[in-house]
Structure formats: structure tokens, C-alpha cells
Amino acid sequence: NLDIRVNKLPNDEVGSLGAAINDLAAETNQYRANRSELFANISHELRTPISYLKGYANVLKNNLYETEEERRQYLIIIEDESDHILRLINDLFDLSKMEEGKIDLQMEAVDIVEIMETVVLKIGIELEKKGLRLVTEIDEDIPFIEVDGNRLEQIFINLLTNAIRYTEKGSIFLKVRSKKNNVYVTIEDTGMGIPKEELPLIFERFHRVEKSRSRELGGTGLGLAIVKNLVEIQHGTISVSSEVNRGTKFELSFPKVE
Ligand code: ADP
């Protein structure tokens, strides 16, 4: 009889055994809840673009269009939605590798200024399209940091793409400074901002302040979850502050190479 056996244990042991079993059960339940929420999210995220694909494929199959231009528009939608699905799957794959600690990092001494120059070149077109100004302030003699250069680039592309995506007018400020043993980067925009109560949630998978807006602008809702993971596995830190209708600021730090 299990009851009797448990009762024979000294009191504190019974207590800690009970607590351990409760913890395990809670963890398992939490794991199950997280997993089923994740599957629900993924299904939901895939359903929308796939229903567009199906709908427009049907329109084309049945010749339900009037002009050649209209037909072309439908094909463009099919192409865009396919891109969205691919982006989503790539992001999910990346994130799951990170969360399992199975991501290969090529850590080496990296010149962050050089990475910034590449990033600025890459986002130039998007900036120009929206008529936004990029103001950079990069101190002299920034020390090298020990990171994976490609993954560092991915972090900044993600943050700057968001800054552009959620800013209608004004500027984006990019600063790189060094102090003591760290290199600090801030990326600040003059965009729509994030409400205070949402701030602690934005690094979670699929959390968006405005779902439809993010989707319309091509977002998968996974960008910041990936960024936070990437920063932390490279021994950096990231924090965010924001004011609605004023703008958002992300601050990052990485330890310099010893
Ligand atoms: P998404 O693909 O939707 O942009 P992210 O994970 O990159 O997903 O960001 C999560 C949410 O955080 C976004 O949907 C948006 O609501 C908010 N967000 C991120 N960056 C900014 C920013 N610079 N300004 C305002 N809101 C932002």
C-alpha cells in the first residue's frame, strides 16, 4: 500500500517527494500546454496563406478574371503568399534548432562595424522605399566581439527591418559604442511604438501587437523570438523600451574579446 510506505518516510522527505512529484507534473502539464499552443499557432499561421493560395488557384483554374492585368495580380499574390509560408517554415526551423541548443555557431573575433556596414547596405532599398532616414553614430575604435558574424548580421537585419516596418515617417538611429568590457548597440525608431503592457510579451513566439498589420507587412511573428535567442546564445543582452506614437528603442550589448 503506497500510502503506508510514503507515511513511513520522515516528514521532510515526504514533503520533498511530494513537491518533486508536483513539480514534475506541473512541468509536464506546462510542456503539454505549450506544445499544443504552439501547434495551434502554427496551424493558424499556415491556414491564412494556404487559403489564399487555394482561393486564387481556383480563380485562375476557372478563368474567373477579366483582364490580363488581373490575372497577373492573382499570380503575384500566390507568389507572395508562398514566400510567406517559406519564411515561416524557415523561421520555425531556425527557432526550434536554437531552442534545442542544436545550432552551429562559428564563434570568432568579429568587427561589428564591418557587419553594420553590410547591414546598412542591405536595408538601403527598404529605407528608401519608405522615405525614412538612417542616422548612424559609430564610435571610433570599437573593439572586436566574439560572435558568429552571420548570426550577428541576422540580428541587426531583423531589428532594422522591424524598425522600418513599424515606422511611417522620421528616422532610424543606429548607434555603436563601447564602454569597459562591452560593445553597446542601440536601434531606435520614430514609429508607432509598443504599448507598455505588451512590452514583456514581444519576444514570445507569434506575439504581435497588431496581428493583421504585421501580417500585411510580411511579418511572421517569430523575428524577435529568434533575435532574443540568438543574442543570448552569443552571450549578449537585449532590452526594449517604447512609447506609443513616439517610437521604440532596442538596446543590445556584447562582451568584447578579451
Ligand atoms: P513580426 O514578424 O510580426 O514583426 P516580431 O517577432 O519581429 O514579429 O515582432 C513582434 C511584434 O512586436 C510585432 O508584431 C510588432 O507588433 C512589435 N514590434 C517589433 N518591433 C517593433 C518596432 N520597432 N516598433 C513597433 N512595434 C514593433
mmCIF file of C-alpha atoms and ligand atoms in Angstrom:
data_model
loop_
_atom_site.group_PDB
_atom_site.id
_atom_site.type_symbol
_atom_site.label_atom_id
_atom_site.label_comp_id
_atom_site.label_asym_id
_atom_site.label_seq_id
_atom_site.Cartn_x
_atom_site.Cartn_y
_atom_site.Cartn_z
ATOM 1 C CA ASN A 1 0.000 0.000 0.000
ATOM 2 C CA LEU A 2 1.593 3.195 -1.254
ATOM 3 C CA ASP A 3 0.069 5.385 1.469
ATOM 4 C CA ILE A 4 1.697 3.419 4.252
ATOM 5 C CA ARG A 5 5.083 3.426 2.550
ATOM 6 C CA VAL A 6 5.003 7.152 1.997
ATOM 7 C CA ASN A 7 3.940 7.678 5.598
ATOM 8 C CA LYS A 8 6.948 5.757 6.806
ATOM 9 C CA LEU A 9 9.284 8.305 5.309
ATOM 10 C CA PRO A 10 10.423 11.057 7.644
ATOM 11 C CA ASN A 11 8.221 14.110 7.308
ATOM 12 C CA ASP A 12 10.579 16.359 5.419
ATOM 13 C CA GLU A 13 11.292 13.592 2.907
ATOM 14 C CA VAL A 14 7.597 13.031 2.313
ATOM 15 C CA GLY A 15 7.274 16.734 1.798
ATOM 16 C CA SER A 16 10.089 16.984 -0.696
ATOM 17 C CA LEU A 17 8.997 13.843 -2.551
ATOM 18 C CA GLY A 18 5.505 15.294 -2.852
ATOM 19 C CA ALA A 19 6.880 18.619 -4.005
ATOM 20 C CA ALA A 20 9.110 16.926 -6.588
ATOM 21 C CA ILE A 21 6.155 14.933 -7.964
ATOM 22 C CA ASN A 22 4.045 18.080 -8.111
ATOM 23 C CA ASP A 23 6.819 19.976 -9.877
ATOM 24 C CA LEU A 24 7.250 17.198 -12.395
ATOM 25 C CA ALA A 25 3.512 17.056 -13.064
ATOM 26 C CA ALA A 26 3.318 20.825 -13.403
ATOM 27 C CA GLU A 27 6.291 20.827 -15.767
ATOM 28 C CA THR A 28 4.772 18.058 -17.868
ATOM 29 C CA ASN A 29 1.435 19.840 -17.996
ATOM 30 C CA GLN A 30 3.145 23.116 -18.834
ATOM 31 C CA TYR A 31 5.093 21.332 -21.571
ATOM 32 C CA ARG A 32 1.888 19.833 -22.955
ATOM 33 C CA ALA A 33 0.096 23.179 -22.811
ATOM 34 C CA ASN A 34 2.991 24.936 -24.536
ATOM 35 C CA ARG A 35 3.242 22.276 -27.174
ATOM 36 C CA SER A 36 -0.439 22.307 -28.002
ATOM 37 C CA GLU A 37 -0.475 26.120 -28.040
ATOM 38 C CA LEU A 38 2.491 26.048 -30.410
ATOM 39 C CA PHE A 39 0.747 23.615 -32.760
ATOM 40 C CA ALA A 40 -2.402 25.731 -32.650
ATOM 41 C CA ASN A 41 -0.355 28.815 -33.523
ATOM 42 C CA ILE A 42 1.465 27.141 -36.384
ATOM 43 C CA SER A 43 -1.765 25.770 -37.843
ATOM 44 C CA HIS A 44 -3.361 29.174 -37.607
ATOM 45 C CA GLU A 45 -0.355 30.903 -39.189
ATOM 46 C CA LEU A 46 -0.338 28.439 -42.101
ATOM 47 C CA ARG A 47 -4.069 28.414 -42.657
ATOM 48 C CA THR A 48 -4.306 32.024 -43.837
ATOM 49 C CA PRO A 49 -1.686 31.975 -46.606
ATOM 50 C CA ILE A 50 -2.733 28.494 -47.749
ATOM 51 C CA SER A 51 -6.351 29.551 -48.047
ATOM 52 C CA TYR A 52 -5.207 32.450 -50.246
ATOM 53 C CA LEU A 53 -3.231 30.018 -52.421
ATOM 54 C CA LYS A 54 -6.218 27.739 -52.768
ATOM 55 C CA GLY A 55 -8.639 30.587 -53.443
ATOM 56 C CA TYR A 56 -6.569 32.248 -56.155
ATOM 57 C CA ALA A 57 -5.567 28.941 -57.746
ATOM 58 C CA ASN A 58 -9.276 28.250 -58.032
ATOM 59 C CA VAL A 59 -9.931 31.659 -59.608
ATOM 60 C CA LEU A 60 -7.212 31.020 -62.184
ATOM 61 C CA LYS A 61 -8.303 27.446 -62.864
ATOM 62 C CA ASN A 62 -11.840 28.565 -63.622
ATOM 63 C CA ASN A 63 -10.747 31.631 -65.612
ATOM 64 C CA LEU A 64 -12.597 33.902 -63.200
ATOM 65 C CA TYR A 65 -10.761 37.072 -64.197
ATOM 66 C CA GLU A 66 -11.418 39.724 -66.779
ATOM 67 C CA THR A 67 -8.118 41.214 -67.773
ATOM 68 C CA GLU A 68 -4.587 40.003 -68.214
ATOM 69 C CA GLU A 69 -3.540 42.513 -65.533
ATOM 70 C CA GLU A 70 -5.998 40.957 -63.074
ATOM 71 C CA ARG A 71 -4.598 37.513 -63.804
ATOM 72 C CA ARG A 72 -1.095 38.814 -63.141
ATOM 73 C CA GLN A 73 -2.172 40.316 -59.812
ATOM 74 C CA TYR A 74 -3.512 36.938 -58.684
ATOM 75 C CA LEU A 75 -0.251 35.252 -59.632
ATOM 76 C CA ILE A 76 1.673 37.880 -57.639
ATOM 77 C CA ILE A 77 -0.494 37.159 -54.601
ATOM 78 C CA ILE A 78 0.216 33.436 -54.987
ATOM 79 C CA GLU A 79 3.940 34.160 -55.181
ATOM 80 C CA ASP A 80 3.871 36.466 -52.113
ATOM 81 C CA GLU A 81 1.879 34.023 -50.035
ATOM 82 C CA SER A 82 4.231 31.186 -50.999
ATOM 83 C CA ASP A 83 7.152 33.361 -49.879
ATOM 84 C CA HIS A 84 5.383 33.972 -46.590
ATOM 85 C CA ILE A 85 4.934 30.235 -45.964
ATOM 86 C CA LEU A 86 8.594 29.602 -46.764
ATOM 87 C CA ARG A 87 9.698 32.384 -44.424
ATOM 88 C CA LEU A 88 7.517 30.993 -41.677
ATOM 89 C CA ILE A 89 8.888 27.483 -42.078
ATOM 90 C CA ASN A 90 12.494 28.687 -42.190
ATOM 91 C CA ASP A 91 11.970 30.812 -39.071
ATOM 92 C CA LEU A 92 10.321 27.933 -37.216
ATOM 93 C CA PHE A 93 13.106 25.581 -38.145
ATOM 94 C CA ASP A 94 15.729 28.084 -37.021
ATOM 95 C CA LEU A 95 13.963 28.705 -33.737
ATOM 96 C CA SER A 96 13.482 25.047 -32.921
ATOM 97 C CA LYS A 97 17.180 24.349 -33.550
ATOM 98 C CA MET A 98 18.095 27.216 -31.228
ATOM 99 C CA GLU A 99 15.730 26.139 -28.500
ATOM 100 C CA GLU A 100 17.183 22.643 -28.548
ATOM 101 C CA GLY A 101 20.704 24.064 -28.444
ATOM 102 C CA LYS A 102 21.445 22.385 -31.767
ATOM 103 C CA ILE A 103 22.547 25.400 -33.691
ATOM 104 C CA ASP A 104 26.097 25.535 -35.009
ATOM 105 C CA LEU A 105 27.801 28.818 -34.223
ATOM 106 C CA GLN A 106 31.066 29.833 -35.854
ATOM 107 C CA MET A 107 32.329 31.952 -32.982
ATOM 108 C CA GLU A 108 35.255 34.193 -33.829
ATOM 109 C CA ALA A 109 36.531 37.711 -33.227
ATOM 110 C CA VAL A 110 34.270 39.890 -35.351
ATOM 111 C CA ASP A 111 34.429 43.550 -36.350
ATOM 112 C CA ILE A 112 30.908 44.721 -35.572
ATOM 113 C CA VAL A 113 31.445 47.933 -37.549
ATOM 114 C CA GLU A 114 32.083 45.934 -40.701
ATOM 115 C CA ILE A 115 28.906 43.930 -40.060
ATOM 116 C CA MET A 116 26.953 47.168 -39.606
ATOM 117 C CA GLU A 117 28.187 48.459 -42.944
ATOM 118 C CA THR A 118 26.933 45.314 -44.695
ATOM 119 C CA VAL A 119 23.597 45.520 -42.873
ATOM 120 C CA VAL A 120 23.123 49.181 -43.790
ATOM 121 C CA LEU A 121 23.751 48.348 -47.454
ATOM 122 C CA LYS A 122 21.216 45.514 -47.322
ATOM 123 C CA ILE A 123 18.383 47.555 -45.795
ATOM 124 C CA GLY A 124 19.023 50.599 -48.023
ATOM 125 C CA ILE A 125 16.278 49.773 -50.522
ATOM 126 C CA GLU A 126 13.628 49.251 -47.836
ATOM 127 C CA LEU A 127 14.570 52.557 -46.185
ATOM 128 C CA GLU A 128 14.364 54.380 -49.465
ATOM 129 C CA LYS A 129 11.007 52.829 -50.336
ATOM 130 C CA LYS A 130 9.504 54.297 -47.168
ATOM 131 C CA GLY A 131 11.400 57.569 -47.345
ATOM 132 C CA LEU A 132 12.997 57.051 -43.940
ATOM 133 C CA ARG A 133 16.326 58.499 -42.901
ATOM 134 C CA LEU A 134 19.028 56.392 -41.287
ATOM 135 C CA VAL A 135 21.228 58.219 -38.798
ATOM 136 C CA THR A 136 24.299 56.256 -37.768
ATOM 137 C CA GLU A 137 26.646 57.118 -34.938
ATOM 138 C CA ILE A 138 29.506 54.684 -34.669
ATOM 139 C CA ASP A 139 32.354 55.471 -32.282
ATOM 140 C CA GLU A 140 35.963 55.111 -33.306
ATOM 141 C CA ASP A 141 37.994 52.130 -32.174
ATOM 142 C CA ILE A 142 35.152 49.753 -31.389
ATOM 143 C CA PRO A 143 36.764 46.529 -30.067
ATOM 144 C CA PHE A 144 36.064 43.175 -31.706
ATOM 145 C CA ILE A 145 33.431 40.890 -30.175
ATOM 146 C CA GLU A 146 33.352 37.090 -30.028
ATOM 147 C CA VAL A 147 30.267 36.064 -32.042
ATOM 148 C CA ASP A 148 29.109 34.323 -35.201
ATOM 149 C CA GLY A 149 29.274 37.055 -37.852
ATOM 150 C CA ASN A 150 26.380 35.735 -39.948
ATOM 151 C CA ARG A 151 24.134 35.346 -36.911
ATOM 152 C CA LEU A 152 25.062 38.842 -35.717
ATOM 153 C CA GLU A 153 24.063 40.196 -39.100
ATOM 154 C CA GLN A 154 20.761 38.316 -38.861
ATOM 155 C CA ILE A 155 20.021 40.011 -35.501
ATOM 156 C CA PHE A 156 20.535 43.514 -36.863
ATOM 157 C CA ILE A 157 18.697 42.863 -40.131
ATOM 158 C CA ASN A 158 15.720 41.636 -38.100
ATOM 159 C CA LEU A 159 15.681 44.614 -35.737
ATOM 160 C CA LEU A 160 16.181 47.175 -38.502
ATOM 161 C CA THR A 161 13.548 45.534 -40.719
ATOM 162 C CA ASN A 162 11.107 45.836 -37.816
ATOM 163 C CA ALA A 163 12.103 49.462 -37.249
ATOM 164 C CA ILE A 164 11.354 50.184 -40.925
ATOM 165 C CA ARG A 165 8.185 48.068 -40.925
ATOM 166 C CA TYR A 166 6.632 49.826 -37.928
ATOM 167 C CA THR A 167 7.695 53.387 -38.741
ATOM 168 C CA GLU A 168 5.749 55.617 -41.117
ATOM 169 C CA LYS A 169 7.909 58.720 -41.044
ATOM 170 C CA GLY A 170 11.006 60.102 -39.438
ATOM 171 C CA SER A 171 14.328 58.449 -38.772
ATOM 172 C CA ILE A 172 16.004 55.318 -37.591
ATOM 173 C CA PHE A 173 19.012 55.790 -35.337
ATOM 174 C CA LEU A 174 21.770 53.246 -35.183
ATOM 175 C CA LYS A 175 24.473 53.696 -32.565
ATOM 176 C CA VAL A 176 27.512 51.607 -31.707
ATOM 177 C CA ARG A 177 29.574 52.493 -28.631
ATOM 178 C CA SER A 178 31.998 50.717 -26.375
ATOM 179 C CA LYS A 179 32.389 51.056 -22.647
ATOM 180 C CA LYS A 180 34.505 48.983 -20.295
ATOM 181 C CA ASN A 181 34.220 45.338 -21.367
ATOM 182 C CA ASN A 182 31.200 45.669 -23.629
ATOM 183 C CA VAL A 183 30.111 46.884 -27.014
ATOM 184 C CA TYR A 184 26.668 48.534 -26.985
ATOM 185 C CA VAL A 185 24.313 48.853 -29.928
ATOM 186 C CA THR A 186 21.059 50.815 -29.950
ATOM 187 C CA ILE A 187 18.475 50.748 -32.703
ATOM 188 C CA GLU A 188 15.836 53.397 -32.255
ATOM 189 C CA ASP A 189 12.911 54.419 -34.447
ATOM 190 C CA THR A 190 10.284 57.155 -34.540
ATOM 191 C CA GLY A 191 7.459 54.743 -35.311
ATOM 192 C CA MET A 192 4.161 53.586 -33.855
ATOM 193 C CA GLY A 193 5.692 52.290 -30.608
ATOM 194 C CA ILE A 194 4.524 49.397 -28.424
ATOM 195 C CA PRO A 195 2.034 49.732 -25.532
ATOM 196 C CA LYS A 196 3.603 49.238 -22.087
ATOM 197 C CA GLU A 197 1.595 46.123 -21.254
ATOM 198 C CA GLU A 198 2.761 44.442 -24.479
ATOM 199 C CA LEU A 199 6.459 45.088 -23.939
ATOM 200 C CA PRO A 200 7.187 41.981 -21.832
ATOM 201 C CA LEU A 201 5.461 39.792 -24.454
ATOM 202 C CA ILE A 202 7.001 40.863 -27.737
ATOM 203 C CA PHE A 203 9.907 38.400 -27.541
ATOM 204 C CA GLU A 204 7.460 35.483 -27.387
ATOM 205 C CA ARG A 205 6.793 33.358 -30.444
ATOM 206 C CA PHE A 206 3.864 34.654 -32.532
ATOM 207 C CA HIS A 207 3.111 37.543 -30.218
ATOM 208 C CA ARG A 208 2.143 40.597 -32.226
ATOM 209 C CA VAL A 209 0.685 43.872 -31.102
ATOM 210 C CA GLU A 210 -1.438 44.181 -34.226
ATOM 211 C CA LYS A 211 -1.841 40.845 -35.947
ATOM 212 C CA SER A 212 -3.257 41.986 -39.257
ATOM 213 C CA ARG A 213 -0.783 44.832 -39.645
ATOM 214 C CA SER A 214 2.212 42.589 -39.001
ATOM 215 C CA ARG A 215 0.968 40.003 -41.492
ATOM 216 C CA GLU A 216 0.204 42.594 -44.132
ATOM 217 C CA LEU A 217 3.744 43.856 -43.779
ATOM 218 C CA GLY A 218 5.183 40.369 -44.219
ATOM 219 C CA GLY A 219 5.913 39.555 -40.555
ATOM 220 C CA THR A 220 5.835 36.002 -39.231
ATOM 221 C CA GLY A 221 5.707 36.957 -35.538
ATOM 222 C CA LEU A 222 8.899 34.960 -34.938
ATOM 223 C CA GLY A 223 11.522 37.631 -35.617
ATOM 224 C CA LEU A 224 12.039 38.861 -32.058
ATOM 225 C CA ALA A 225 11.932 35.367 -30.554
ATOM 226 C CA ILE A 226 14.762 34.445 -32.916
ATOM 227 C CA VAL A 227 16.657 37.663 -32.143
ATOM 228 C CA LYS A 228 16.455 37.124 -28.367
ATOM 229 C CA ASN A 229 17.627 33.529 -28.676
ATOM 230 C CA LEU A 230 20.490 34.478 -30.970
ATOM 231 C CA VAL A 231 21.624 37.307 -28.707
ATOM 232 C CA GLU A 232 21.600 35.116 -25.617
ATOM 233 C CA ILE A 233 23.413 32.135 -27.114
ATOM 234 C CA GLN A 234 26.145 34.574 -28.149
ATOM 235 C CA HIS A 235 26.422 35.843 -24.545
ATOM 236 C CA GLY A 236 24.790 39.191 -25.282
ATOM 237 C CA THR A 237 21.849 41.023 -23.719
ATOM 238 C CA ILE A 238 18.829 42.748 -25.262
ATOM 239 C CA SER A 239 16.225 45.081 -23.803
ATOM 240 C CA VAL A 240 13.457 47.233 -25.204
ATOM 241 C CA SER A 241 11.778 50.484 -24.273
ATOM 242 C CA SER A 242 8.999 52.172 -26.169
ATOM 243 C CA GLU A 243 6.353 54.857 -26.185
ATOM 244 C CA VAL A 244 3.196 54.640 -28.281
ATOM 245 C CA ASN A 245 3.259 57.028 -31.265
ATOM 246 C CA ARG A 246 6.770 58.098 -30.320
ATOM 247 C CA GLY A 247 8.992 55.166 -31.151
ATOM 248 C CA THR A 248 10.851 52.125 -29.934
ATOM 249 C CA LYS A 249 14.399 51.550 -28.794
ATOM 250 C CA PHE A 250 16.248 48.225 -28.629
ATOM 251 C CA GLU A 251 19.499 48.151 -26.672
ATOM 252 C CA LEU A 252 21.989 45.330 -27.058
ATOM 253 C CA SER A 253 25.342 44.550 -25.540
ATOM 254 C CA PHE A 254 28.048 42.015 -26.314
ATOM 255 C CA PRO A 255 31.219 41.351 -24.352
ATOM 256 C CA LYS A 256 34.354 42.466 -26.172
ATOM 257 C CA VAL A 257 37.072 39.969 -26.993
ATOM 258 C CA GLU A 258 39.468 39.653 -24.034
HETATM 259 P P1 ADP B 1 6.699 40.379 -36.755
HETATM 260 O O1 ADP B 1 7.103 39.401 -37.785
HETATM 261 O O2 ADP B 1 5.229 40.429 -36.506
HETATM 262 O O3 ADP B 1 7.308 41.746 -36.947
HETATM 263 P P2 ADP B 1 8.458 40.145 -34.451
HETATM 264 O O4 ADP B 1 8.685 38.982 -33.546
HETATM 265 O O5 ADP B 1 9.608 40.675 -35.201
HETATM 266 O O6 ADP B 1 7.275 39.739 -35.399
HETATM 267 O O7 ADP B 1 7.842 41.314 -33.561
HETATM 268 C C1 ADP B 1 6.752 41.031 -32.686
HETATM 269 C C2 ADP B 1 5.817 42.241 -32.593
HETATM 270 O O8 ADP B 1 6.472 43.308 -31.883
HETATM 271 C C3 ADP B 1 5.423 42.840 -33.926
HETATM 272 O O9 ADP B 1 4.307 42.181 -34.486
HETATM 273 C C4 ADP B 1 5.116 44.274 -33.561
HETATM 274 O O10 ADP B 1 3.797 44.353 -33.054
HETATM 275 C C5 ADP B 1 6.069 44.557 -32.410
HETATM 276 N N1 ADP B 1 7.284 45.281 -32.841
HETATM 277 C C6 ADP B 1 8.516 44.763 -33.100
HETATM 278 N N2 ADP B 1 9.403 45.733 -33.430
HETATM 279 C C7 ADP B 1 8.731 46.903 -33.380
HETATM 280 C C8 ADP B 1 9.091 48.266 -33.603
HETATM 281 N N3 ADP B 1 10.332 48.636 -33.962
HETATM 282 N N4 ADP B 1 8.110 49.209 -33.443
HETATM 283 C C9 ADP B 1 6.852 48.847 -33.082
HETATM 284 N N5 ADP B 1 6.459 47.591 -32.864
HETATM 285 C C10 ADP B 1 7.376 46.611 -33.001
#
